[in-house]
Amino acid sequence: MADQVVVSPVWSGVEQQRWRRLTATWMLVMLLLFPVLLLLGAFMRIVQANWLPTLLPEWFYAVMTLHGLGMVGTWFVGAMAAVSYVLTQYVRPSRAISWGTLAATVLGVLLLLVTTLVGRFGVGWYFLYPLPFYPAGVWPNWATWMFLFSLAILGVGWTVWAVDLLRAIARSYSLRVALAWHYIRGRTEPEVPPAVLITTVSLISALAGFLAAVIILVLSVLEWAGTGFTNDALLMKNLIFFFGHVLVNITMYLGVVLVYDVLPRYSARPWKTNRMVAIAWNTVLFLVLFAYFHHLYMDFVQPQWVQVLGQVASYFISVPAAVVTIFSALVLVYGASMRWTLSSILMYLGVMGWAIGGVAAVIDSTIAVNLRFHNTLWVPAHFHTYYLMGVVLMLLGFAAHFGQEVSQQSENGRLTKIITALFVIGGYGFLLMFYLGGAHSVPRRYAVYPQEVLQGVDYARIALGFIALLFLGVVLYLWETGRRCLLAFRTSP
Amino acid sequence: MSLGLSHIAVKRALVRALGILVGVLILPSPLWAQVVGEKTDRPPSEGRYLYRSVPDIPIRSEPVGMTLLSALWRERPLLLTLVFTRCAGVCSPMLRSLKAAAASVGGAGRDYRILVLSFDPRDTLSDMAELADHVGVAGDPAWIFGVASAEDIARIVRATGFWFEWEAASRQYDHPAMIIGIREGRIMRFLIGGAIAPVRLNEVIRELRGEFVPAYPLPRKVLFRCFQYDPASGRWAPDWGLLLLLLPGMVTILGTIWLFRRESAHRLSAEALRSREDVPGASDPGSRR
């Protein structure tokens, strides 16, 4: 009864146009923020390259905070907007809530800009307790308040958005069907598109992460309001990384939704849910809640069994989702009459970047290795790999696909090759400097490298060369795709 | 007239007498009218002072004579506590508690020494000797009772997070009860409060010996902890914070089930309505089967 699945919703022409306009707006916001945030990252490497020796280090940390939170937030909202558009094939999400979230996101980002660039709030994206409350004269008290307020605005907006997408899925699918449990039992009817399955898994996890963020904010305000209570640093760190790790992971998974939906259009082969896919993503739903423990290996007060659980969950979470998806993507492409466009190339490269970053992440989640690598550049190396060369490429692939689908403008093949080459050489060259730095014990989050690790300066300088190539690629990409998205925005009512 | 003059003279004499009395009560110590250190309602924050250098001040003590603090901490680690001999409050009970805890843990004199320093400028070496006698540690080489100049005491106070303030009403100093663990001139640990638990003192002494103590509770009101650590057994027990950590997952699961049930009921009722109306093909696109 309730297990029966619905057929595709019917949208009127005007409704379709409005969805396109909404998605084009989100894509434009994403494409606008990306180069700005990329330049902020380049600024950090310039400081580490010792090319701004008179600059106060607190600027490095303020920019690090903005760059980290900005990138995580930008790709999350970009992925949510893209997935919403993909889901309109199967369910009816609310456009109004998406517009409202856009407004909340813009407001939250503006507050974040003031907090970091005016207030010089420099705690890093993870705002690890109790650092926000100990500014040591670097940032004023209002910056901490404004930061918490901006997080609250973003959190409320994103939570409502996630709940609405889940509501839309729930309107058409029962929970058992949305999670494809009947596939696990060997049945293939009713059919569940991978986009519905993976989005359901991702959003349930996301909501758990957002609730953790709510608890963090409440506990922070309780302490700061002068109640006389202080918080347990270990509890706060657990909550922060529960929220942060889940947010980053589900952004990745939402990117994978786009690959499952878009890549088959270029290979002329279907990519459907099957038993393995269903088992893999249901495993993710369970394990994603425990993998974050690998962020707390250095916290010796955390009992050992929790650390072991973190390593086991980290190992096993990568097997089902990543291996099944990567293997399926290879099968999809192998021997197919593939139409290699900017979109399909970026999506394919994104899946491969996920694989490479995933391997680096698994290495880092091994306790014995983490003891050496924990505070080195290996950490930004691995998360930049699966972000920049993973989910970012998937999303840029989607934006390229969307822009071309709506604008119907033909693609410049030569420019596609140049963009791809610049992304691959610039991106992986930039990452290589992080990996080499990590392997040579160069610490992360250092504005200025001390004498003992001066090789970090050389890595930063070489990285800047690769960043320049990457930035050139982004500019060319924006010329190709940005103007198509702009056209989609203008031509939709 | 003479009566009037006499009245004025008496009044003047009274005012003078009162002035002298106030002067006698207030003027002897320049510290009396002010707080020395940063007074706070909360216990001194260990995290703020950990590993800081302790000023190397000269002290006078009965068995040792005039010496620098560094001469003491070079020999062996120190447990430093600041008291005053006229204390009607926590000083003596704290010292007695420390004596009992030190006896229970062992190693005093061999692994560390206890330096009791007066912060009251009125205290003399004989006052301190009386205090030692009163506590029952007179002649114990593990214990040193000393005095220092007001300026040097102020330096120690500022470097360690201790504070004191004269309260005229009670004619007593207001001050926290704390013991500072010092190894090689640096602050290693604080023990806050008048009652010294042997298990806590043992942690400090292990730290002073150079052992690694992975965890210990800080003296503050913590809302929720993930775990409680029992230093005696070395075991962890779950605490309320762990439940808080599970809460997001549990609430999300329950909320998701509720949401899907609610929407499912909505869908079924819409289907039932449609089947009653029996209008084929006029279904709500968002809720068709």
XYZ file of C-alpha atoms in Angstrom, chain A residues 20 24 27 31 85 262 265-266 339-345 396-413 416 477 480-489 491:
46
model
C 15.132 26.849 -14.089
C 20.170 29.364 -12.433
C 24.291 28.286 -9.808
C 29.895 30.381 -9.496
C 16.424 20.501 -9.599
C 23.580 13.321 -15.290
C 22.712 10.980 -20.245
C 26.149 11.216 -21.837
C 29.653 11.931 -25.380
C 32.566 13.726 -23.748
C 31.507 17.282 -23.030
C 32.695 19.706 -20.367
C 29.941 18.394 -18.102
C 30.619 14.670 -18.516
C 34.401 15.158 -18.339
C 30.805 22.382 -11.991
C 29.883 19.492 -14.282
C 26.264 19.839 -13.282
C 26.324 23.637 -13.808
C 27.821 23.081 -17.264
C 25.131 20.500 -18.043
C 22.364 22.744 -16.718
C 23.641 25.812 -18.550
C 23.850 23.974 -21.832
C 20.505 22.233 -21.410
C 18.712 25.511 -20.756
C 20.611 27.816 -23.103
C 20.951 25.257 -25.913
C 24.244 26.888 -26.883
C 26.841 24.636 -28.444
C 30.050 23.939 -26.603
C 33.508 25.111 -27.642
C 35.439 21.831 -27.828
C 36.706 22.391 -23.024
C 35.019 27.887 -17.181
C 31.828 29.127 -20.873
C 29.289 28.132 -18.230
C 28.661 31.302 -16.253
C 27.294 33.147 -19.244
C 25.042 30.188 -20.094
C 23.662 30.186 -16.541
C 23.209 33.936 -16.823
C 21.304 33.396 -20.046
C 19.178 30.741 -18.332
C 18.419 33.234 -15.585
C 15.341 33.826 -20.303
